[in-house]
Coordinates of C-alpha atoms and ligand atoms in Angstrom, one line a residue:
M1 CA -102.1 -59.3 195.7
D2 CA -100.9 -62.2 193.6
K3 CA -103.4 -64.4 191.6
K4 CA -103.2 -67.3 194.1
E5 CA -103.8 -65.1 197.1
L6 CA -106.6 -63.3 195.4
T7 CA -108.3 -66.5 194.3
K8 CA -108.1 -67.8 197.9
D9 CA -109.7 -64.6 199.2
I10 CA -112.5 -64.8 196.6
L11 CA -113.3 -68.4 197.5
A12 CA -113.4 -67.5 201.2
L13 CA -115.7 -64.5 200.5
K14 CA -117.8 -66.7 198.3
Q15 CA -118.4 -69.1 201.1
E16 CA -119.1 -66.3 203.6
R17 CA -121.7 -64.7 201.3
N18 CA -123.2 -68.1 200.3
A19 CA -122.6 -67.1 196.7
V20 CA -122.1 -68.8 193.3
I21 CA -119.9 -67.4 190.6
V22 CA -121.1 -67.9 187.0
A23 CA -119.1 -66.9 183.9
H24 CA -119.9 -66.6 180.2
N25 CA -117.6 -68.3 177.7
Y26 CA -116.2 -65.0 176.6
Q27 CA -114.7 -64.1 180.0
I28 CA -111.0 -63.9 180.5
D29 CA -109.3 -67.3 181.4
D30 CA -108.7 -66.4 185.0
V31 CA -112.3 -65.6 185.6
Q32 CA -113.5 -68.8 183.8
A33 CA -111.1 -70.9 185.9
L34 CA -112.5 -69.4 189.1
A35 CA -116.2 -69.8 188.2
D36 CA -118.4 -72.5 189.5
V37 CA -120.2 -72.7 186.2
I38 CA -119.2 -71.5 182.7
G39 CA -121.6 -71.5 179.7
D40 CA -123.4 -69.8 177.0
S41 CA -126.3 -67.4 177.5
F42 CA -128.9 -70.2 177.5
A43 CA -127.1 -72.5 179.9
L44 CA -126.4 -69.7 182.3
S45 CA -129.9 -68.4 182.3
K46 CA -131.3 -71.9 182.9
Y47 CA -128.7 -72.4 185.7
C48 CA -129.5 -69.1 187.4
A49 CA -133.2 -70.0 187.4
S50 CA -132.4 -72.9 189.7
V51 CA -129.5 -71.9 192.0
S52 CA -129.8 -72.4 195.8
Q53 CA -127.2 -69.9 196.9
D54 CA -128.3 -66.4 198.1
V55 CA -126.0 -64.5 195.9
I56 CA -125.2 -64.9 192.1
V57 CA -122.0 -63.2 190.9
F58 CA -122.5 -62.9 187.2
C59 CA -119.3 -62.5 185.2
G60 CA -120.6 -61.4 181.9
V61 CA -122.4 -58.3 180.6
H62 CA -125.4 -56.3 182.0
F63 CA -128.3 -58.0 180.1
M64 CA -127.1 -61.4 181.4
A65 CA -127.1 -60.3 185.0
E66 CA -130.5 -58.8 184.5
S67 CA -131.8 -62.1 183.1
A68 CA -130.4 -63.9 186.2
K69 CA -132.2 -61.4 188.5
I70 CA -135.5 -61.7 186.5
L71 CA -135.4 -65.5 186.9
S72 CA -134.2 -65.5 190.5
P73 CA -135.8 -62.3 191.9
Q74 CA -135.3 -63.3 195.5
K75 CA -131.5 -63.6 195.0
T76 CA -128.9 -60.9 195.2
V77 CA -127.4 -60.7 191.7
L78 CA -124.0 -58.9 191.4
L79 CA -122.4 -57.6 188.2
P80 CA -118.8 -57.1 189.1
E81 CA -118.2 -54.4 186.4
I82 CA -121.1 -52.0 186.1
H83 CA -119.9 -50.7 182.8
A84 CA -119.8 -54.2 181.2
G85 CA -122.7 -53.7 178.7
C86 CA -123.6 -55.1 175.3
P87 CA -123.6 -52.6 172.5
M88 CA -126.0 -54.7 170.5
A89 CA -128.5 -54.9 173.4
D90 CA -128.4 -51.0 173.4
M91 CA -129.3 -50.8 169.7
V92 CA -133.0 -51.3 170.5
T93 CA -135.1 -49.6 173.2
A94 CA -138.5 -50.4 174.6
E95 CA -139.8 -47.3 172.9
D96 CA -138.4 -48.4 169.5
L97 CA -140.1 -51.8 170.0
R98 CA -143.4 -50.2 171.0
A99 CA -143.4 -48.2 167.7
L100 CA -142.6 -51.3 165.7
K101 CA -145.4 -53.2 167.3
R102 CA -147.8 -50.4 166.4
D103 CA -146.8 -50.8 162.8
H104 CA -147.2 -54.6 162.9
P105 CA -150.1 -55.2 165.3
H106 CA -150.5 -58.9 164.3
A107 CA -146.8 -59.9 164.7
V108 CA -145.5 -61.9 167.6
V109 CA -142.4 -60.4 169.2
V110 CA -139.3 -62.5 169.7
C111 CA -136.3 -60.9 171.4
Y112 CA -132.8 -62.2 171.5
I113 CA -131.6 -62.6 175.1
N114 CA -129.1 -59.8 174.3
T115 CA -131.7 -57.1 175.2
S116 CA -132.6 -55.0 178.2
A117 CA -135.2 -56.1 180.7
A118 CA -137.5 -53.3 179.4
V119 CA -137.3 -54.7 175.8
K120 CA -138.0 -58.2 177.2
A121 CA -141.0 -56.9 179.0
E122 CA -142.3 -55.6 175.6
S123 CA -141.7 -59.0 173.9
D124 CA -143.7 -62.3 173.8
I125 CA -140.9 -64.8 173.9
C126 CA -137.1 -64.7 174.2
C127 CA -134.4 -66.8 172.5
T128 CA -130.7 -67.4 172.6
S129 CA -128.3 -68.3 169.8
S130 CA -128.6 -72.0 170.8
N131 CA -132.4 -72.2 170.5
A132 CA -133.5 -69.4 168.2
V133 CA -134.6 -71.7 165.3
K134 CA -136.5 -74.0 167.8
V135 CA -138.2 -71.0 169.4
I136 CA -139.4 -69.6 166.1
Q137 CA -140.6 -73.0 164.9
S138 CA -142.6 -73.3 168.1
L139 CA -144.7 -70.3 167.2
T140 CA -148.0 -70.6 165.4
Q141 CA -148.1 -67.0 164.1
E142 CA -146.6 -66.3 160.7
E143 CA -145.5 -62.7 161.2
I144 CA -142.6 -62.3 163.6
I145 CA -140.8 -59.2 164.9
F146 CA -137.2 -60.1 165.8
V147 CA -134.9 -57.8 167.8
P148 CA -132.2 -56.7 167.8
D149 CA -129.7 -58.9 165.8
K150 CA -130.1 -58.7 162.1
N151 CA -127.5 -61.4 161.5
L152 CA -129.2 -63.9 163.8
G153 CA -132.5 -62.8 162.4
N154 CA -131.4 -63.5 158.8
Y155 CA -129.9 -66.9 159.8
I156 CA -133.3 -67.9 161.4
A157 CA -135.2 -66.6 158.3
K158 CA -133.2 -68.9 156.1
K159 CA -133.9 -71.9 158.4
V160 CA -137.6 -71.2 158.8
P161 CA -138.7 -69.7 155.4
E162 CA -142.4 -70.2 156.1
K163 CA -142.3 -67.3 158.6
R164 CA -142.5 -63.6 157.7
M165 CA -139.7 -61.9 159.7
I166 CA -139.5 -58.2 160.5
I167 CA -135.9 -57.9 161.6
W168 CA -134.4 -55.0 163.5
D169 CA -131.2 -53.5 162.2
G170 CA -128.9 -54.3 165.2
Y171 CA -125.7 -56.3 165.2
C172 CA -122.9 -57.4 167.5
V173 CA -119.9 -55.1 166.8
T174 CA -117.5 -57.9 167.5
H175 CA -119.0 -60.6 165.3
H176 CA -120.1 -58.2 162.5
R177 CA -116.5 -57.0 162.1
V178 CA -115.6 -60.4 160.6
T179 CA -115.6 -60.2 156.8
L180 CA -115.7 -62.6 153.9
E181 CA -112.1 -61.8 153.2
D182 CA -111.2 -62.9 156.7
V183 CA -112.8 -66.2 155.9
Q184 CA -111.1 -66.6 152.6
K185 CA -107.7 -65.7 154.2
A186 CA -108.2 -68.2 157.1
K187 CA -109.3 -71.0 154.8
K188 CA -106.3 -70.4 152.5
A189 CA -103.9 -70.5 155.5
H190 CA -105.6 -73.6 157.1
P191 CA -107.2 -75.6 154.2
D192 CA -107.6 -78.7 156.3
A193 CA -109.4 -76.9 159.2
V194 CA -113.2 -77.0 159.8
L195 CA -114.9 -73.6 160.1
L196 CA -117.2 -73.1 163.2
V197 CA -119.0 -69.8 163.5
H198 CA -121.5 -68.0 165.7
P199 CA -124.8 -66.9 164.0
E200 CA -124.1 -63.3 165.1
C201 CA -121.6 -63.2 162.1
R202 CA -122.6 -61.7 158.7
P203 CA -124.6 -64.0 156.4
E204 CA -121.7 -64.3 153.9
V205 CA -119.5 -65.6 156.7
V206 CA -122.2 -68.0 158.1
E207 CA -122.7 -69.2 154.5
L208 CA -119.2 -70.6 154.3
A209 CA -119.3 -72.3 157.8
D210 CA -119.2 -76.1 158.3
F211 CA -121.1 -75.6 161.6
V212 CA -123.1 -72.7 163.0
G213 CA -124.0 -72.6 166.7
S214 CA -123.8 -70.8 170.1
T215 CA -120.6 -70.7 172.0
R216 CA -121.5 -73.9 174.0
Q217 CA -122.5 -75.7 170.8
I218 CA -119.2 -74.7 169.1
I219 CA -117.3 -76.0 172.1
D220 CA -119.3 -79.3 172.2
F221 CA -119.0 -79.7 168.4
A222 CA -115.2 -79.5 168.5
A223 CA -115.0 -81.8 171.5
V224 CA -116.8 -84.7 169.8
S225 CA -115.6 -84.1 166.2
K226 CA -113.2 -86.5 164.6
E227 CA -111.5 -83.4 162.9
K228 CA -108.3 -82.1 164.4
K229 CA -108.1 -78.5 163.2
F230 CA -110.7 -75.8 163.6
I231 CA -111.1 -72.1 162.6
I232 CA -113.2 -70.4 165.3
G233 CA -115.6 -67.7 164.3
T234 CA -116.6 -66.3 167.6
E235 CA -115.2 -64.3 170.5
M236 CA -111.7 -65.5 171.6
G237 CA -112.8 -66.4 175.1
V238 CA -114.2 -69.8 173.9
L239 CA -110.6 -70.8 173.3
Y240 CA -110.3 -71.5 177.0
S241 CA -112.9 -74.3 177.0
L242 CA -111.9 -75.5 173.5
K243 CA -108.3 -76.1 174.5
R244 CA -109.2 -77.5 177.9
N245 CA -111.7 -80.0 176.5
S246 CA -109.6 -80.9 173.4
P247 CA -105.9 -80.3 174.2
E248 CA -104.8 -82.5 171.3
K249 CA -106.7 -80.4 168.7
T250 CA -105.6 -77.1 167.1
F251 CA -107.8 -73.9 167.1
Y252 CA -107.2 -70.8 164.9
L253 CA -109.2 -67.7 165.6
L254 CA -110.9 -66.6 162.4
S255 CA -110.0 -62.9 162.9
P256 CA -107.9 -61.1 165.5
G257 CA -110.8 -58.7 165.8
L258 CA -112.9 -61.3 167.6
I259 CA -112.6 -59.8 171.0
C260 CA -115.5 -58.2 173.0
P261 CA -114.1 -55.4 175.2
N262 CA -117.1 -55.5 177.5
M263 CA -116.7 -59.1 178.2
K264 CA -113.0 -58.5 179.1
K265 CA -113.7 -55.8 181.7
T266 CA -114.2 -58.3 184.5
R267 CA -111.0 -59.3 186.2
L268 CA -110.3 -61.3 189.4
E269 CA -110.0 -58.0 191.3
S270 CA -113.6 -57.1 190.0
V271 CA -114.9 -60.4 191.4
Y272 CA -113.1 -59.8 194.7
N273 CA -114.5 -56.3 195.0
A274 CA -118.0 -57.5 194.0
L275 CA -118.1 -60.0 196.9
K276 CA -116.3 -57.8 199.4
Q277 CA -118.5 -54.7 198.8
M278 CA -121.6 -56.6 197.5
R279 CA -121.6 -54.5 194.4
Y280 CA -123.1 -53.9 191.8
T281 CA -126.5 -55.2 192.6
I282 CA -129.1 -55.5 189.8
E283 CA -132.3 -53.8 190.7
L284 CA -135.4 -53.8 188.4
E285 CA -138.8 -52.3 188.5
E286 CA -141.3 -55.0 189.6
E287 CA -143.7 -54.5 186.7
I288 CA -140.9 -54.9 184.1
M289 CA -139.5 -57.9 185.9
I290 CA -142.8 -59.7 185.9
K291 CA -143.4 -59.1 182.2
A292 CA -139.8 -60.0 181.3
R293 CA -140.0 -63.2 183.4
T294 CA -142.9 -64.4 181.3
T295 CA -140.9 -63.8 178.1
L296 CA -137.9 -65.7 179.5
E297 CA -139.9 -68.5 181.0
R298 CA -141.7 -69.1 177.7
M299 CA -138.3 -69.7 176.1
L300 CA -137.2 -72.1 178.9
K301 CA -140.4 -74.1 178.2
V302 CA -139.5 -74.6 174.5
E303 CA -136.4 -76.6 175.3
Ligands
13P401 P1 -124.1 -67.3 173.3 O1 -123.7 -67.3 174.7 O2 -125.6 -67.7 173.2 O3 -123.3 -68.2 172.4 O4 -124.1 -65.8 172.7 C1 -122.9 -65.1 172.5 C2 -123.0 -63.7 172.9 O5 -122.7 -62.9 172.1 C3 -123.4 -63.3 174.2 O6 -123.2 -62.0 174.4
SF4_402 FE1 -122.7 -58.1 173.0 FE2 -121.3 -59.0 170.9 FE3 -120.1 -58.6 173.2 FE4 -121.9 -60.6 173.0 S1 -119.9 -60.4 172.0 S2 -121.7 -59.1 174.7 S3 -123.3 -59.7 171.6 S4 -121.0 -57.0 171.9

């Protein structure tokens, strides 16, 4: 089936199923073009908490579809590719977190949204890359357990030095791959470009950035900036919105390694099959869902 025909069939199925298609900024261009809404982890979780349709097709990775289900338990949430996971989210388990909590009984637990529902259920409050500093600042406790991203954790610790952070040793394989040499090389090749990076990058990379933010914040920054050239330090999927919003500007990817294989698993065929066969539905244990919802809702209240 060609792209045009496939898109037509997906849109017909979407109407038939009373579904909405949401896509993360790291999805392939064809999927982003098809989606009703594209955004970062925060925008999409907020959106999914308020949708009116019966079915949410979540084009992203597993923890994102889980968060949509937790926030909209009465909806059917479909993840088109069941093996689209997040290696960083898998770096901490609920059991790991329980052990850490036993070692630090007075600490409040903040989990990055890139965690399983079971880890969220063991946490006090969630955050995304767009609101992490704000969430930490909203807490009265001094001691904070932060899981699983050490790079985001270290970034927050620098911004909020009054807190004592116990940071898990996880990382995003895609962003952590970017090195200081990559930055030096890119800056040398494009000396008049502004460097925008995601806080999942290593501290020495973040240190040299002109702007640090979530995917949505990077896209918005470039759109309103007076600058014309940008080096982009996050997954290449953001180039879709960057170019669409600012066709007159030039964007250079900081490193060719900035590609998340899990985010690229979802294709138009996956979305078609998801809606046709109503697969793969996200199901969660009631008790986990209730606890994880509190963790997510506390974050939504901070904004
Ligand atoms: P944001 O969507 O918050 O920018 O996070 C990026 C990411 O790595 C999601 O997996
Ligand atoms: Fe996980 Fe990194 Fe891929 Fe995001 S980009 S889904 S954090 S591996």
